[in-house]
Amino acid sequence: MDWSKAKNIIIAAFVITNLFLIFFISRGMLTKGDLQLITPEYITYVANYLNENGITVKTEVPTEILSLPVIEVKYESFDPDEMAASLLGVPNSLVGTDHYKSGDKELIIEDGKRLKFNDYSDRKEIYSFDESNIEEYVTNFLTEHELIRDNLQLSQIHLENDYSKDSIPTYKLVYNQTYKGRFLGESYIYVYVNNKGVVALEAMLLNYQRTYSHKKLTITATDALLRKMSDISRENSSRVAIINIELGYYFDPYDVQETDLKSIEFADAFPAWKITLDNGKEYYVEAIKN
């Protein structure tokens, strides 16, 4: 057997294999578009490092590297008069630009795209809520006022201390829109509920427009965690826990040249990681690999 020739064949095969591997890695095409590269040992290392900086990881950390496209979105516009009639009832008073009041209730629609509702009524407690029955009540409320969307999902329920008054616990329910099973931000509905009913609501909703053809390779979940570690540590005075990390699409309405939301017609939502803490705070990390 010609060992010299065999050695050259082995070397050539090794080079070709690596070239194919690099090709697939660069396009995120291995294993149906997902490439398992992050080892459990490395995830443990990152989790321990975060723990040393006051951040506990209490969720599964995704291991895949994906290629995702950029998508175009458009903010949904609310009709001020229609929403005032729905949330405040008739009659109601226009007291400012898209600012309505009726008794102890008020509605503000900022730039036609951000809806804010508050009910300051000093009414008696009429409900008995906990996390097991509050979702149905809020779903019915959103349906009644035509704020339910097919791609709207409940992502968080937690006690909100800022709204809890007179020893009445107030829950905050966080809803987010999705696109093909991934979160679509920044879109949300925040609903604040206590035993008096819905006391506050804020909403911004997006409409999907189109998908760009070119896909981009994303950074890993561990990379996103490390990039955001300093911000999380600095902005939280006590130890926090990460309860979810997921990959989706995000457009920051404040990261544009326009001076207000009204000027934003269409925008591009880029792949991004969303990190959710046990105190309800959410952090976004751009996921496009540079």
Short mmCIF file of N, CA and C in Angstrom, two decimals, residues 3-77:
data_model
loop_
_atom_site.label_atom_id
_atom_site.label_comp_id
_atom_site.label_asym_id
_atom_site.label_seq_id
_atom_site.Cartn_x
_atom_site.Cartn_y
_atom_site.Cartn_z
N TRP A 3 1.58 4.36 1.36
CA TRP A 3 1.20 5.15 2.52
C TRP A 3 1.31 6.65 2.27
N SER A 4 2.24 7.05 1.42
CA SER A 4 2.38 8.47 1.11
C SER A 4 1.15 8.98 0.39
N LYS A 5 0.66 8.17 -0.57
CA LYS A 5 -0.54 8.56 -1.31
C LYS A 5 -1.77 8.55 -0.39
N ALA A 6 -1.84 7.54 0.48
CA ALA A 6 -2.97 7.44 1.42
C ALA A 6 -3.00 8.64 2.35
N LYS A 7 -1.80 9.06 2.82
CA LYS A 7 -1.73 10.20 3.73
C LYS A 7 -2.23 11.46 3.04
N ASN A 8 -1.84 11.63 1.77
CA ASN A 8 -2.29 12.81 1.02
C ASN A 8 -3.81 12.81 0.84
N ILE A 9 -4.38 11.61 0.63
CA ILE A 9 -5.83 11.51 0.47
C ILE A 9 -6.54 11.89 1.77
N ILE A 10 -5.99 11.41 2.90
CA ILE A 10 -6.58 11.72 4.21
C ILE A 10 -6.53 13.22 4.47
N ILE A 11 -5.38 13.84 4.17
CA ILE A 11 -5.23 15.28 4.37
C ILE A 11 -6.22 16.05 3.50
N ALA A 12 -6.34 15.63 2.24
CA ALA A 12 -7.25 16.30 1.32
C ALA A 12 -8.70 16.17 1.80
N ALA A 13 -9.05 14.98 2.29
CA ALA A 13 -10.40 14.76 2.80
C ALA A 13 -10.67 15.64 4.02
N PHE A 14 -9.66 15.78 4.87
CA PHE A 14 -9.79 16.62 6.07
C PHE A 14 -10.02 18.08 5.69
N VAL A 15 -9.24 18.55 4.71
CA VAL A 15 -9.38 19.93 4.25
C VAL A 15 -10.77 20.16 3.66
N ILE A 16 -11.22 19.23 2.82
CA ILE A 16 -12.53 19.38 2.19
C ILE A 16 -13.64 19.39 3.24
N THR A 17 -13.52 18.48 4.22
CA THR A 17 -14.52 18.42 5.30
C THR A 17 -14.61 19.74 6.03
N ASN A 18 -13.47 20.33 6.35
CA ASN A 18 -13.45 21.60 7.07
C ASN A 18 -14.00 22.74 6.22
N LEU A 19 -13.71 22.69 4.91
CA LEU A 19 -14.25 23.72 4.03
C LEU A 19 -15.78 23.66 4.00
N PHE A 20 -16.32 22.43 3.94
CA PHE A 20 -17.77 22.28 3.97
C PHE A 20 -18.34 22.74 5.31
N LEU A 21 -17.65 22.43 6.40
CA LEU A 21 -18.12 22.82 7.72
C LEU A 21 -18.16 24.34 7.83
N ILE A 22 -17.10 25.00 7.37
CA ILE A 22 -17.06 26.47 7.39
C ILE A 22 -18.18 27.05 6.54
N PHE A 23 -18.42 26.43 5.39
CA PHE A 23 -19.47 26.90 4.50
C PHE A 23 -20.83 26.85 5.18
N PHE A 24 -21.13 25.70 5.82
CA PHE A 24 -22.42 25.54 6.47
C PHE A 24 -22.54 26.41 7.71
N ILE A 25 -21.45 26.54 8.48
CA ILE A 25 -21.49 27.38 9.67
C ILE A 25 -21.78 28.83 9.29
N SER A 26 -21.15 29.30 8.22
CA SER A 26 -21.31 30.69 7.82
C SER A 26 -22.73 30.99 7.38
N ARG A 27 -23.48 29.95 7.04
CA ARG A 27 -24.85 30.15 6.57
C ARG A 27 -25.90 29.57 7.52
N GLY A 28 -25.44 28.99 8.63
CA GLY A 28 -26.37 28.43 9.60
C GLY A 28 -27.24 27.34 9.00
N MET A 29 -26.69 26.53 8.09
CA MET A 29 -27.50 25.59 7.34
C MET A 29 -27.38 24.15 7.85
N LEU A 30 -26.57 23.91 8.83
CA LEU A 30 -26.37 22.55 9.30
C LEU A 30 -27.51 22.14 10.23
N THR A 31 -27.96 20.91 10.08
CA THR A 31 -29.04 20.36 10.89
C THR A 31 -30.30 21.23 10.78
N LYS A 32 -30.84 21.29 9.58
CA LYS A 32 -32.08 22.02 9.32
C LYS A 32 -31.98 23.49 9.73
N GLY A 33 -30.84 24.08 9.51
CA GLY A 33 -30.69 25.51 9.80
C GLY A 33 -30.18 25.79 11.19
N ASP A 34 -30.11 24.79 12.06
CA ASP A 34 -29.62 24.99 13.42
C ASP A 34 -28.30 24.26 13.57
N LEU A 35 -27.37 24.86 14.25
CA LEU A 35 -26.06 24.25 14.45
C LEU A 35 -25.75 24.21 15.93
N GLN A 36 -25.62 23.00 16.49
CA GLN A 36 -25.34 22.85 17.91
C GLN A 36 -23.85 23.06 18.13
N LEU A 37 -23.50 24.21 18.68
CA LEU A 37 -22.09 24.52 18.90
C LEU A 37 -21.77 24.79 20.37
N ILE A 38 -22.76 25.22 21.14
CA ILE A 38 -22.51 25.59 22.52
C ILE A 38 -22.57 24.34 23.39
N THR A 39 -21.51 24.03 24.06
CA THR A 39 -21.47 22.83 24.89
C THR A 39 -22.10 23.11 26.25
N PRO A 40 -22.61 22.07 26.92
CA PRO A 40 -23.15 22.25 28.28
C PRO A 40 -22.11 22.81 29.23
N GLU A 41 -20.85 22.42 29.03
CA GLU A 41 -19.78 22.91 29.90
C GLU A 41 -19.61 24.42 29.78
N TYR A 42 -19.71 24.93 28.56
CA TYR A 42 -19.56 26.37 28.37
C TYR A 42 -20.75 27.13 28.96
N ILE A 43 -21.95 26.58 28.80
CA ILE A 43 -23.13 27.21 29.39
C ILE A 43 -22.99 27.28 30.91
N THR A 44 -22.48 26.20 31.50
CA THR A 44 -22.26 26.19 32.95
C THR A 44 -21.24 27.25 33.35
N TYR A 45 -20.19 27.39 32.54
CA TYR A 45 -19.17 28.41 32.81
C TYR A 45 -19.78 29.81 32.79
N VAL A 46 -20.59 30.09 31.77
CA VAL A 46 -21.22 31.41 31.66
C VAL A 46 -22.19 31.64 32.82
N ALA A 47 -22.97 30.61 33.17
CA ALA A 47 -23.93 30.73 34.28
C ALA A 47 -23.20 31.02 35.59
N ASN A 48 -22.08 30.36 35.81
CA ASN A 48 -21.30 30.60 37.03
C ASN A 48 -20.74 32.02 37.05
N TYR A 49 -20.30 32.49 35.89
CA TYR A 49 -19.75 33.85 35.80
C TYR A 49 -20.83 34.88 36.09
N LEU A 50 -22.03 34.67 35.55
CA LEU A 50 -23.14 35.57 35.83
C LEU A 50 -23.51 35.53 37.31
N ASN A 51 -23.48 34.32 37.88
CA ASN A 51 -23.82 34.16 39.29
C ASN A 51 -22.88 34.97 40.19
N GLU A 52 -21.60 35.01 39.80
CA GLU A 52 -20.62 35.80 40.56
C GLU A 52 -20.91 37.29 40.48
N ASN A 53 -21.70 37.69 39.48
CA ASN A 53 -22.04 39.10 39.30
C ASN A 53 -23.49 39.40 39.70
N GLY A 54 -24.06 38.56 40.54
CA GLY A 54 -25.39 38.82 41.08
C GLY A 54 -26.55 38.42 40.19
N ILE A 55 -26.30 37.56 39.20
CA ILE A 55 -27.35 37.16 38.27
C ILE A 55 -27.44 35.64 38.23
N THR A 56 -28.59 35.10 38.63
CA THR A 56 -28.81 33.66 38.60
C THR A 56 -29.54 33.28 37.32
N VAL A 57 -29.12 32.20 36.69
CA VAL A 57 -29.78 31.71 35.48
C VAL A 57 -30.74 30.60 35.88
N LYS A 58 -32.05 30.87 35.75
CA LYS A 58 -33.07 29.89 36.12
C LYS A 58 -33.90 29.48 34.91
N THR A 59 -33.26 29.31 33.80
CA THR A 59 -33.94 28.89 32.59
C THR A 59 -32.98 28.14 31.70
N GLU A 60 -33.51 27.38 30.78
CA GLU A 60 -32.67 26.67 29.81
C GLU A 60 -32.09 27.69 28.83
N VAL A 61 -30.79 27.59 28.60
CA VAL A 61 -30.12 28.49 27.67
C VAL A 61 -30.07 27.84 26.29
N PRO A 62 -30.66 28.47 25.26
CA PRO A 62 -30.64 27.89 23.91
C PRO A 62 -29.22 27.65 23.43
N THR A 63 -29.03 26.56 22.70
CA THR A 63 -27.69 26.20 22.22
C THR A 63 -27.51 26.42 20.73
N GLU A 64 -28.59 26.71 20.01
CA GLU A 64 -28.51 26.77 18.55
C GLU A 64 -27.97 28.11 18.05
N ILE A 65 -27.31 28.02 16.91
CA ILE A 65 -26.97 29.23 16.15
C ILE A 65 -27.86 29.21 14.90
N LEU A 66 -28.63 30.27 14.72
CA LEU A 66 -29.60 30.30 13.63
C LEU A 66 -29.30 31.42 12.65
N SER A 67 -29.82 31.28 11.46
CA SER A 67 -29.83 32.36 10.48
C SER A 67 -31.27 32.82 10.32
N LEU A 68 -31.51 34.11 10.56
CA LEU A 68 -32.86 34.66 10.48
C LEU A 68 -32.87 35.88 9.57
N PRO A 69 -34.01 36.14 8.92
CA PRO A 69 -34.11 37.33 8.07
C PRO A 69 -34.47 38.56 8.88
N VAL A 70 -34.37 39.71 8.26
CA VAL A 70 -34.91 40.95 8.80
C VAL A 70 -36.33 41.08 8.27
N ILE A 71 -37.25 41.59 9.09
CA ILE A 71 -38.63 41.75 8.63
C ILE A 71 -39.04 43.22 8.73
N GLU A 72 -39.99 43.60 7.90
CA GLU A 72 -40.51 44.96 7.93
C GLU A 72 -41.83 44.97 8.71
N VAL A 73 -41.99 45.97 9.57
CA VAL A 73 -43.19 46.08 10.39
C VAL A 73 -43.77 47.49 10.30
N LYS A 74 -45.00 47.61 10.75
CA LYS A 74 -45.68 48.90 10.78
C LYS A 74 -46.47 49.00 12.08
N TYR A 75 -46.34 50.13 12.78
CA TYR A 75 -47.09 50.29 14.01
C TYR A 75 -48.57 50.50 13.71
N GLU A 76 -49.40 49.82 14.50
CA GLU A 76 -50.84 49.96 14.35
C GLU A 76 -51.29 51.30 14.93
N SER A 77 -52.19 51.96 14.23
CA SER A 77 -52.72 53.24 14.71
C SER A 77 -54.07 53.02 15.38
#
